[in-house]
Coordinates of C-alpha atoms in Angstrom, one line a residue:
X143 CA 8.1 55.9 -28.7
X144 CA 8.5 59.4 -30.0
X145 CA 10.4 58.5 -33.2
X146 CA 9.8 54.9 -32.4
X147 CA 8.6 52.8 -35.2
X148 CA 7.7 50.1 -32.8
X149 CA 4.6 50.5 -34.9
X150 CA 5.1 54.1 -36.1
X151 CA 4.3 55.7 -39.4
X152 CA 7.9 55.7 -40.5
X153 CA 9.5 55.8 -43.9
X154 CA 9.8 52.6 -45.9
X155 CA 7.8 49.7 -47.3
X156 CA 5.5 47.8 -44.9
X157 CA 4.9 50.4 -42.2
X158 CA 2.6 49.0 -39.5
X159 CA -1.0 49.9 -39.8
X160 CA -1.2 50.4 -36.0
X161 CA -0.5 54.1 -36.4
X162 CA -2.1 54.9 -39.7
X163 CA -4.5 57.8 -40.1
X164 CA -5.3 60.6 -37.7
X165 CA -6.4 58.3 -34.8
X166 CA -3.3 56.1 -35.2
X167 CA -1.0 59.1 -35.2
X168 CA -2.6 60.4 -32.0
X169 CA -2.2 57.0 -30.4
X170 CA 1.4 57.0 -31.3
X171 CA 2.0 60.4 -29.8
X172 CA 0.6 59.0 -26.5
X173 CA 3.3 56.4 -26.2
X174 CA 5.4 57.0 -23.1
X175 CA 8.9 55.9 -24.3
X176 CA 10.6 56.0 -20.9
X177 CA 13.2 53.4 -21.8
X178 CA 14.0 55.3 -25.0
X179 CA 14.5 58.6 -23.2
X180 CA 16.9 56.9 -20.8
X181 CA 18.9 54.5 -23.0
X182 CA 18.3 55.8 -26.5
X183 CA 17.8 59.5 -27.4
X184 CA 20.3 61.0 -24.9
X185 CA 23.1 58.9 -26.5
X186 CA 21.9 59.8 -30.1
X187 CA 22.1 63.5 -29.2
X188 CA 25.5 63.1 -27.6
X189 CA 26.9 61.4 -30.7
X190 CA 25.4 64.1 -32.9
X191 CA 26.7 66.9 -30.8
X192 CA 30.3 65.6 -31.3
X193 CA 30.0 66.0 -35.1
X194 CA 27.3 68.6 -35.7
X195 CA 27.8 72.4 -35.5
X196 CA 25.3 75.0 -34.6
X197 CA 23.1 75.9 -37.5
X198 CA 24.0 72.8 -39.5
X199 CA 21.3 70.6 -41.0
X200 CA 20.2 67.5 -39.2
X201 CA 17.6 65.2 -40.8
X202 CA 15.4 63.1 -38.5
X203 CA 14.4 60.3 -40.8
X204 CA 11.1 58.8 -39.5
X205 CA 10.2 61.7 -37.2
X206 CA 6.7 60.6 -36.3
X207 CA 4.9 63.4 -34.4
X208 CA 8.1 65.4 -34.1
X209 CA 8.9 65.3 -30.3
X210 CA 12.5 64.0 -30.8
X211 CA 13.1 66.3 -33.8
X212 CA 12.1 69.4 -31.8
X213 CA 14.1 68.3 -28.8
X214 CA 17.2 67.9 -31.0
X215 CA 16.7 71.3 -32.5
X216 CA 16.7 73.0 -29.1
X217 CA 19.5 70.9 -27.6
X218 CA 21.9 70.9 -30.6
X219 CA 21.2 74.3 -32.1
X220 CA 20.9 72.6 -35.5
X221 CA 18.4 73.2 -38.3
X222 CA 16.4 70.0 -37.9
X223 CA 14.3 68.6 -40.8
X224 CA 11.9 65.9 -39.8
X225 CA 10.7 63.6 -42.5
X226 CA 8.0 60.9 -42.5
X227 CA 5.8 58.9 -44.8
X228 CA 2.7 59.8 -42.7
X229 CA 0.9 63.1 -43.5
X230 CA -1.0 62.6 -40.2
X231 CA 2.2 62.3 -38.2
X232 CA 3.6 65.4 -39.9
X233 CA 0.3 67.3 -39.2
X234 CA 0.7 66.5 -35.5
X235 CA 4.4 67.6 -35.6
X236 CA 3.6 70.9 -37.3
X237 CA 0.6 71.6 -35.1
X238 CA 2.6 71.3 -31.8
X239 CA 2.7 74.6 -29.9
X240 CA 6.4 74.0 -29.3
X241 CA 7.4 73.0 -32.8
X242 CA 10.8 74.3 -34.0
X243 CA 11.8 71.8 -36.6
X244 CA 10.8 71.8 -40.3
X245 CA 8.9 68.8 -41.7
X246 CA 8.8 67.1 -45.0
X247 CA 6.8 64.2 -46.5
X248 CA 8.5 61.0 -47.9
X249 CA 6.8 60.0 -51.2
X250 CA 7.7 56.7 -52.9
X251 CA 10.8 56.4 -50.8
X252 CA 12.2 59.8 -51.5
X253 CA 12.1 63.0 -49.4
X254 CA 10.3 65.6 -51.4
X255 CA 12.2 68.8 -51.8
X256 CA 15.5 67.8 -50.2
X257 CA 18.5 67.8 -52.5
X258 CA 21.4 65.3 -52.6
X259 CA 24.0 66.0 -49.9
X260 CA 21.8 68.5 -48.1
X261 CA 22.3 67.1 -44.6
X262 CA 25.3 67.5 -42.3
X263 CA 24.0 64.6 -40.2
X264 CA 21.0 62.1 -40.1
X265 CA 19.4 60.4 -37.1
X266 CA 17.0 57.5 -37.6
X267 CA 15.2 56.2 -34.5
X268 CA 13.4 52.8 -34.5
X269 CA 12.5 52.9 -38.2
X270 CA 13.9 49.5 -39.0
X271 CA 11.2 47.8 -36.9
X272 CA 8.6 48.9 -39.5
X273 CA 10.5 47.3 -42.4
X274 CA 9.6 43.7 -43.4
X275 CA 12.3 43.0 -46.0
X276 CA 16.0 43.5 -46.5
X277 CA 15.1 45.3 -49.7
X278 CA 13.1 47.8 -47.7
X279 CA 15.9 48.4 -45.2
X280 CA 18.4 48.9 -48.0
X281 CA 16.0 51.4 -49.7
X282 CA 15.8 53.5 -46.5
X283 CA 19.6 53.4 -46.0
X284 CA 20.1 54.4 -49.7
X285 CA 17.8 57.4 -49.3
X286 CA 19.6 58.5 -46.1
X287 CA 22.9 58.2 -47.9
X288 CA 21.6 60.4 -50.7
X289 CA 20.7 63.1 -48.2
X290 CA 24.1 63.1 -46.5
X291 CA 27.1 64.9 -47.7
X292 CA 30.3 62.8 -48.0
X293 CA 31.9 62.2 -44.6
X294 CA 28.8 63.2 -42.6
X295 CA 27.6 61.0 -39.7
X296 CA 24.5 58.8 -39.5
X297 CA 23.2 57.7 -36.1
X298 CA 20.8 54.8 -36.0
X299 CA 18.8 53.7 -32.9
X300 CA 17.2 50.2 -32.8
X301 CA 15.7 47.9 -30.3
X302 CA 17.5 44.5 -30.1
X303 CA 15.0 41.8 -31.1
X304 CA 17.1 39.3 -29.0
X305 CA 16.0 41.0 -25.8
X306 CA 12.7 39.0 -25.7
X307 CA 10.4 38.6 -22.8
X308 CA 11.9 41.3 -20.5
X309 CA 9.6 43.7 -18.8
X310 CA 11.2 47.0 -19.4
X311 CA 9.8 50.2 -18.0
X312 CA 8.0 51.1 -21.2
X313 CA 8.1 48.1 -23.5
X314 CA 8.3 44.3 -23.9
X315 CA 9.9 42.8 -27.0
X316 CA 8.5 39.6 -28.4
X317 CA 7.6 36.4 -26.6
X318 CA 9.7 35.0 -23.8
X319 CA 12.2 32.4 -25.1
X320 CA 11.4 33.1 -28.8
X321 CA 14.1 33.8 -31.4
X322 CA 13.3 36.0 -34.5
X323 CA 15.1 36.0 -37.8
X324 CA 15.6 39.0 -40.2
X325 CA 12.3 40.6 -41.0
X326 CA 10.2 38.2 -39.0
X327 CA 7.2 39.6 -37.2
X328 CA 7.2 40.0 -33.5
X329 CA 4.8 41.7 -31.1
X330 CA 6.0 44.7 -29.0
X331 CA 4.1 45.9 -26.0
X332 CA 4.3 49.6 -25.4
X333 CA 3.3 51.6 -22.4
X334 CA 1.1 54.7 -22.9
X335 CA 1.3 57.9 -20.9
X336 CA -2.0 57.0 -19.2
X337 CA -0.4 53.8 -17.8
X338 CA -2.2 51.4 -20.2
X339 CA -0.4 49.2 -22.7
X340 CA -0.8 48.7 -26.4
X341 CA 0.5 45.8 -28.6
X342 CA 1.9 46.4 -32.1
X343 CA 3.5 44.2 -34.7
X344 CA 7.1 44.9 -35.6
X345 CA 9.8 43.3 -37.7
X346 CA 13.0 41.9 -36.2
X347 CA 16.4 43.0 -37.5
X348 CA 19.3 41.5 -35.7
X349 CA 21.7 44.2 -34.8
X350 CA 24.7 42.2 -36.1
X351 CA 23.4 42.6 -39.6
X352 CA 23.2 46.4 -39.6
X353 CA 26.9 47.3 -40.3
X354 CA 26.9 45.0 -43.4
X355 CA 23.7 46.6 -44.7
X356 CA 25.1 50.1 -44.2
X357 CA 28.3 49.2 -46.1
X358 CA 26.2 48.0 -49.0
X359 CA 24.5 51.3 -49.3
X360 CA 27.4 53.7 -49.2
X361 CA 28.5 53.9 -45.5
X362 CA 31.8 53.2 -43.8
X363 CA 33.3 52.9 -40.4
X364 CA 30.2 51.5 -38.7
X365 CA 30.5 51.0 -34.9
X366 CA 27.9 49.9 -32.4
X367 CA 27.2 50.8 -28.8
X368 CA 24.7 49.3 -26.3
X369 CA 24.1 52.1 -23.7
X370 CA 23.9 51.0 -20.0
X371 CA 21.9 52.5 -17.2
X372 CA 25.1 53.5 -15.5
X373 CA 26.1 55.6 -18.5
X374 CA 22.6 57.0 -18.9
X375 CA 22.5 58.5 -15.4
X376 CA 25.0 61.1 -16.4
X377 CA 23.0 62.1 -19.6
X378 CA 19.3 61.5 -19.0
X379 CA 16.8 63.8 -17.3
X380 CA 17.3 63.3 -13.5
X381 CA 13.5 63.2 -12.9
X382 CA 13.1 60.4 -15.4
X383 CA 16.1 58.5 -14.0
X384 CA 14.4 58.5 -10.5
X385 CA 11.0 57.5 -11.9
X386 CA 11.8 53.8 -12.3
X387 CA 14.0 51.1 -10.9
X388 CA 15.2 50.1 -14.4
X389 CA 15.9 46.6 -13.2
X390 CA 15.3 45.0 -16.6
X391 CA 17.3 47.7 -18.3
X392 CA 20.2 47.1 -16.0
X393 CA 20.1 43.3 -16.5
X394 CA 19.9 43.4 -20.3
X395 CA 19.9 46.8 -22.0
X396 CA 17.6 46.6 -25.0
X397 CA 18.7 49.5 -27.2
X398 CA 21.7 49.6 -29.7
X399 CA 23.1 52.6 -31.5
X400 CA 25.0 52.2 -34.7
X401 CA 27.2 55.1 -36.0
X402 CA 28.5 55.3 -39.5
X403 CA 29.9 57.8 -42.0
X404 CA 28.7 58.5 -45.5
X405 CA 31.4 57.3 -47.8

């Protein structure tokens, strides 16, 4: 879902093959992501706007086809650098007629051409779902920490793997009644812009584990927030807000934002 690695070609070991190659990248770009654009990205942008000045550098780590990176660049007035492991995703991002962000390839876990401490902020949306092991998660967090200057903010958006079996507007997470441990595979059902659905395999990362993993990789002061529909109505696009009843999102909001600072 835009940056969503609910099967996206995101940085890290063990990326899902669902979006590999040109055909996979195009399929990923066709994911609707309504729930993300209500309960996820507007809150990520709000948190970044509180700490990021105009013209400062924002890295979108795991940018996919670049929709979220370009939106952030326009909204925040920042210089946005989108990075991803997938050349096909980056080709889509660069080829967009509305592209305003810059894009860089991740090779062997490191962003080519970006120096230590080059970023004033980093956002990372749904990348953890593509990572099968704790080692892979720690590697991604370590590279993000390398990119950030000391004291700079990191905003991480994830889907809660405990929200299983709920029929959200644009996704369904796992099987009803199932519980998933760290790194375990689960199937996520994603709605496409044409109204059809696609299933992809993800990995579960309980949100309670995230602050500890961040602390181990050079972050401090991690706090978590689960946005609600009521909060979102003041932030999200009004047309989107009217497009669905959001009954499942109201009953059990599925997205969690973790904010931390580079130590």
